[in-house]
Short mmCIF file of C-alpha atoms in Angstrom, two decimals:
data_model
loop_
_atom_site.label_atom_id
_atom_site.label_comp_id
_atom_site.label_asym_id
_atom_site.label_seq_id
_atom_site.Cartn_x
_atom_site.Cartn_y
_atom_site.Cartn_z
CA UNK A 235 0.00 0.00 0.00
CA UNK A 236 2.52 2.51 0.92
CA UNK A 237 5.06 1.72 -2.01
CA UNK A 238 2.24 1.94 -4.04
CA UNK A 239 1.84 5.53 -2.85
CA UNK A 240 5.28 5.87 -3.03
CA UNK A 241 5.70 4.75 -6.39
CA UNK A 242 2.53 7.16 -7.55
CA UNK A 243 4.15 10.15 -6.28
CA UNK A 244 7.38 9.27 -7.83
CA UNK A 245 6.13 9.05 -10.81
CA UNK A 246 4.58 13.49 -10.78
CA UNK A 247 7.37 14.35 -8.25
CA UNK A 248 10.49 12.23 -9.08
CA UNK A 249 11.23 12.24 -5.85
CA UNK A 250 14.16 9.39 -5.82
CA UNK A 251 16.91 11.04 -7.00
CA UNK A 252 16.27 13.74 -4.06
CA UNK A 253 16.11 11.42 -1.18
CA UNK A 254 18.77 9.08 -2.63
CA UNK A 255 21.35 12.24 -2.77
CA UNK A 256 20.61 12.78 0.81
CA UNK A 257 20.61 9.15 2.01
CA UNK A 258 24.07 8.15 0.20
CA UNK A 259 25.64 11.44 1.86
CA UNK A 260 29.18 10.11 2.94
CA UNK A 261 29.39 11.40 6.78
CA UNK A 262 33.69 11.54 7.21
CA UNK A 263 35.42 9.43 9.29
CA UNK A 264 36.33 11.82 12.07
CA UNK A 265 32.49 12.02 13.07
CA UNK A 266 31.67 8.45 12.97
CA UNK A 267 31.23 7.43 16.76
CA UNK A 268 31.73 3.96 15.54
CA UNK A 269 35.53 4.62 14.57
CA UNK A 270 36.44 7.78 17.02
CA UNK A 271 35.07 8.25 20.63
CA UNK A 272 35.92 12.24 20.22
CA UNK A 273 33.41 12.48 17.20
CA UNK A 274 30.32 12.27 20.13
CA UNK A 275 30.86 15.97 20.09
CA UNK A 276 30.01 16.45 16.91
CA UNK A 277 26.37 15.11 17.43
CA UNK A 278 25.57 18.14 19.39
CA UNK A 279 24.25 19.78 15.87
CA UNK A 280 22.00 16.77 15.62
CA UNK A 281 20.97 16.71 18.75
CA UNK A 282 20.07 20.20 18.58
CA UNK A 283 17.62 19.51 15.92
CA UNK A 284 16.03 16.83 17.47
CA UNK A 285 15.13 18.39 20.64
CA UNK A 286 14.11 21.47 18.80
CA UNK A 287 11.54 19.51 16.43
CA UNK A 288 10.28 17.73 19.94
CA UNK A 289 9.77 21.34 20.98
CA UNK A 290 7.67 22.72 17.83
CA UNK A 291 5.30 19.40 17.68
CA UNK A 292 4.77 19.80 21.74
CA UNK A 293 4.31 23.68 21.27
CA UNK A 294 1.40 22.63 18.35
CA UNK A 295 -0.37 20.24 20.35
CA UNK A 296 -0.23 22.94 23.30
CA UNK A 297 -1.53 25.64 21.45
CA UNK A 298 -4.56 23.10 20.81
CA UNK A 299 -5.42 24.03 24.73
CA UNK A 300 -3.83 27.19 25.26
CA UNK A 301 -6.13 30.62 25.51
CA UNK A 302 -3.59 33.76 25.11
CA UNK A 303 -5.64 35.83 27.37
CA UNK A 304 -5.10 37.05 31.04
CA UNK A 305 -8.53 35.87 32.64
CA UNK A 306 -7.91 32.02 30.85
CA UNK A 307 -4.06 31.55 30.21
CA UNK A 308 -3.58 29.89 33.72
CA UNK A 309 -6.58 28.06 33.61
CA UNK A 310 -6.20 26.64 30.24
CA UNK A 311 -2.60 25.66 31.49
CA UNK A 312 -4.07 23.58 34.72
CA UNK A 313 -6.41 22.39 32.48
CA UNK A 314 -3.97 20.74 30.05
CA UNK A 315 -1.89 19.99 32.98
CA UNK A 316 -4.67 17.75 34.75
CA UNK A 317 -7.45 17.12 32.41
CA UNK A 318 -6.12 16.57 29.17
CA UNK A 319 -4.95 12.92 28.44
CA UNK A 320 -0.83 12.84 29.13
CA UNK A 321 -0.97 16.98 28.90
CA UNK A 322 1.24 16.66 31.38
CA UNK A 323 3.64 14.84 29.96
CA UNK A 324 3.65 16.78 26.95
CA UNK A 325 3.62 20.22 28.87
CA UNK A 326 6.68 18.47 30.67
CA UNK A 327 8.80 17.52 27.13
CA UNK A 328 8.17 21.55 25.89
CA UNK A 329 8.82 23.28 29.76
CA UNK A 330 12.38 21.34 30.38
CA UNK A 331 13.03 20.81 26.48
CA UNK A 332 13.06 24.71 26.40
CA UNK A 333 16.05 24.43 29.01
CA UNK A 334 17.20 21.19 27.09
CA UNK A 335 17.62 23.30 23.73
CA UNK A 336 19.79 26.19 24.96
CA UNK A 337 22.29 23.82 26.58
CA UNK A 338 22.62 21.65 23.18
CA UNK A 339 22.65 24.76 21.10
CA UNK A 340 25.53 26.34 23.32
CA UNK A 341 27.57 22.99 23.52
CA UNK A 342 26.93 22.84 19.92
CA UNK A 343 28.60 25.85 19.66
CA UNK A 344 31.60 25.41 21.77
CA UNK A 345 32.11 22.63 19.28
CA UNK A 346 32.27 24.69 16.47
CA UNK A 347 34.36 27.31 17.97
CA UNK A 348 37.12 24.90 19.92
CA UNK A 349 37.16 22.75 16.49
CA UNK A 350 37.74 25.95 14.07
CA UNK A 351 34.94 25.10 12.67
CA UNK A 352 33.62 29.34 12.04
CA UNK A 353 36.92 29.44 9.64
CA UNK A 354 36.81 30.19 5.84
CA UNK A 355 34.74 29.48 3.65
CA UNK A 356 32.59 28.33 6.66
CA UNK A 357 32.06 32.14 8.44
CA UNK A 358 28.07 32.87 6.99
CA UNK A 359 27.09 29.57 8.37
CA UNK A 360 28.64 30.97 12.01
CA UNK A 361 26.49 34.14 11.83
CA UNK A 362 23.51 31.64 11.00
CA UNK A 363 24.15 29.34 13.78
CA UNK A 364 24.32 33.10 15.67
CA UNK A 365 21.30 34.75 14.71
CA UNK A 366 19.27 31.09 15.53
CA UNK A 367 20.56 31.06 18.99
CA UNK A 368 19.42 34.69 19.40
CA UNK A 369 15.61 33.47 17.90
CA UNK A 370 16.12 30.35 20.61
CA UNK A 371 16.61 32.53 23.62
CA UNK A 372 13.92 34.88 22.26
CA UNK A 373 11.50 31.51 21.91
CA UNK A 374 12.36 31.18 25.66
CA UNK A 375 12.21 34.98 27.13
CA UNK A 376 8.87 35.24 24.97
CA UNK A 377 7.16 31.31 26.58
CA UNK A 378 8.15 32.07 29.85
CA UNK A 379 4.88 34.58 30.20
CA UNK A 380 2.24 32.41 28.77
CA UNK A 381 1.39 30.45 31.72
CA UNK A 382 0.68 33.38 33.00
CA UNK A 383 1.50 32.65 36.85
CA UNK A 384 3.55 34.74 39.17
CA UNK A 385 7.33 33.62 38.41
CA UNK A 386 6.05 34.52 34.90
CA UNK A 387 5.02 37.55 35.33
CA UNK A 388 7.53 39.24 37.41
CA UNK A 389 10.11 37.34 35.62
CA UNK A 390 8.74 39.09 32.16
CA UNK A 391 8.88 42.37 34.48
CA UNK A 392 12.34 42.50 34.72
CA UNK A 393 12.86 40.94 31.21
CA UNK A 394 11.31 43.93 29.57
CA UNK A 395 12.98 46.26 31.81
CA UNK A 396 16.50 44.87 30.72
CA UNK A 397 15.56 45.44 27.27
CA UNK A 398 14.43 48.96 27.88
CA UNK A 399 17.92 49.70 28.81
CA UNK A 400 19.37 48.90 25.76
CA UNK A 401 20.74 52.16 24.37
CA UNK A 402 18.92 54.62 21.73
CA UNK A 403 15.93 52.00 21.00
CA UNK A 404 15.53 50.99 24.63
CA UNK A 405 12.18 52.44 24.79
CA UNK A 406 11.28 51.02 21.80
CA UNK A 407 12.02 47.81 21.74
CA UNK A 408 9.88 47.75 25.55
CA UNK A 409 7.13 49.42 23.88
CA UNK A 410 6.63 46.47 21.14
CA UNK A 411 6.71 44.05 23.40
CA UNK A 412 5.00 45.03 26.69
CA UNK A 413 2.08 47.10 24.30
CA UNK A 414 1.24 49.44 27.06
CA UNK A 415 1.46 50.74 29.85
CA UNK A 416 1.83 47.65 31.70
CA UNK A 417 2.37 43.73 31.76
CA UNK A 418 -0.71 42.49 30.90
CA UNK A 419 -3.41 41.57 28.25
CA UNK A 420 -1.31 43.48 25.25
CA UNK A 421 1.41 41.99 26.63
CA UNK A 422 0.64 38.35 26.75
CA UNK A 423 -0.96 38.72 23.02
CA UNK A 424 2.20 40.04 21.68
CA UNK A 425 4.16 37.23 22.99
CA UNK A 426 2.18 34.72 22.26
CA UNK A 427 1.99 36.09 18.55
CA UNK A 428 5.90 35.99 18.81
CA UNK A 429 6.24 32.91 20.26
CA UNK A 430 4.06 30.72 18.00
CA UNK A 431 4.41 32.43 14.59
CA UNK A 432 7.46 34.95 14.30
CA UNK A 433 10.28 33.67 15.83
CA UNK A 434 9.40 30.13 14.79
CA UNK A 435 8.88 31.24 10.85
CA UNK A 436 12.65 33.22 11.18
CA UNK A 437 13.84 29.61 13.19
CA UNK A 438 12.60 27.47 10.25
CA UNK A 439 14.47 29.98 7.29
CA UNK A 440 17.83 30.04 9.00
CA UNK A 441 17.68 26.63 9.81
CA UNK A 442 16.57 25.67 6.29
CA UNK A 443 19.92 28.23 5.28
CA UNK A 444 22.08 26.68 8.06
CA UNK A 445 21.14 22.69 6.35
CA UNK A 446 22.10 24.37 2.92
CA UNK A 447 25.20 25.48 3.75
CA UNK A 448 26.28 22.41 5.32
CA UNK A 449 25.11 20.76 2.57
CA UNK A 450 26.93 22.91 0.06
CA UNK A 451 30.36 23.08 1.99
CA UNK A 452 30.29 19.83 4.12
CA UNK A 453 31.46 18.84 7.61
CA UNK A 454 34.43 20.48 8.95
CA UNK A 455 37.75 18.43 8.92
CA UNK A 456 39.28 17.30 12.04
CA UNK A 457 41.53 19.99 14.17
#
């Protein structure tokens, strides 16, 4: 049934030579596990990946539940915390894989740095790898409100005050994302907007860049 699928999209898309050239991809011998114990560093990039696709199909089934507004935010979050079917558990993979992500991407890039690996011709893909750290920590700053508890709230508090000190567009940048006066219901709309479709549409183009480019120039060699 399913070749037969297969075979019947083949046939519009000729999809084959496309997933062959990216199943035969040689991986080099200094990032086999199997031949060099030091090459478990360089799964970090991988890793990376996975945890963060863990986090955007946990964040879709969330947002199933999830009501961006200041009278039902917390209740919608106990609700899909004790009442939905293993909401718990999937609340639980997105809360701690938020922490989990950060700590891959940043070994991930000690990697890169220790091995040379931000060296010519490889020096766009570094400001890539860069700019989606910066969109990770934003996906965290800009989550950390929605369940809309306490910690959250003071926590955003003194977020948004941080980034009002920033020089010149300070006040700026704390008008778009507080959107008043206050923390409150303009506030929790905006980051809610910027957590589920901004920063996750920016994550997905320099990530489909960053693939490209290691595509195009390959794995770094060996120190």
């Amino acid at each position: 049934m399913l070749k037969s699928i297969y075979n019947w999209i083949d046939e519009r898309l000729d999809i084959t030579p496309l997933w062959r050239d990216v199943a035969d991809h040689e991986v080099p011998e200094h990032v086999n596990p199997a031949h060099h114990f030091s090459a478990f560093v360089y799964c970090f990039g991988g890793l990376t990946f996975f945890v963060t696709v863990i986090q955007i199909l946990s964040g879709m089934f969330l947002t199933m539940y999830y009501v961006p507004d200041i009278m039902n935010a917390h209740a919608s979050v106990n609700y899909l915390q004790n009442e939905v079917a293993f909401g718990n558990i999937v609340r639980g993979m997105h809360h701690f894989g938020a922490s989990l992500v950060i700590v891959m991407m940043f070994l991930h890039t000690l990697r890169v740095f220790f091995t040379g690996s931000y060296k010519a011709p490889r020096e766009m893909n570094w400001v890539i790898g860069m700019l989606i750290f910066m969109v990770m920590l934003g996906l965290g700053f800009t989550g950390y409100l929605l369940p809309w508890d306490d910690k959250a709230y003071f926590a955003t508090k003194v977020g948004i005050q941080i980034a009002a000190s920033v020089p010149l567009i300070g006040d700026q940048i704390k008008e778009l994302l507080q959107g008043g006066d206050i923390v409150g219901a303009q506030t929790i709309s905006r980051f809610f907007a910027i957590h589920v479709f901004f920063l996750p549409g920016a994550l997905l183009g320099l990530l489909g860049a960053h693939f490209f480019m290691i595509r195009k120039q390959g794995i770094s060699g060996p120190l």
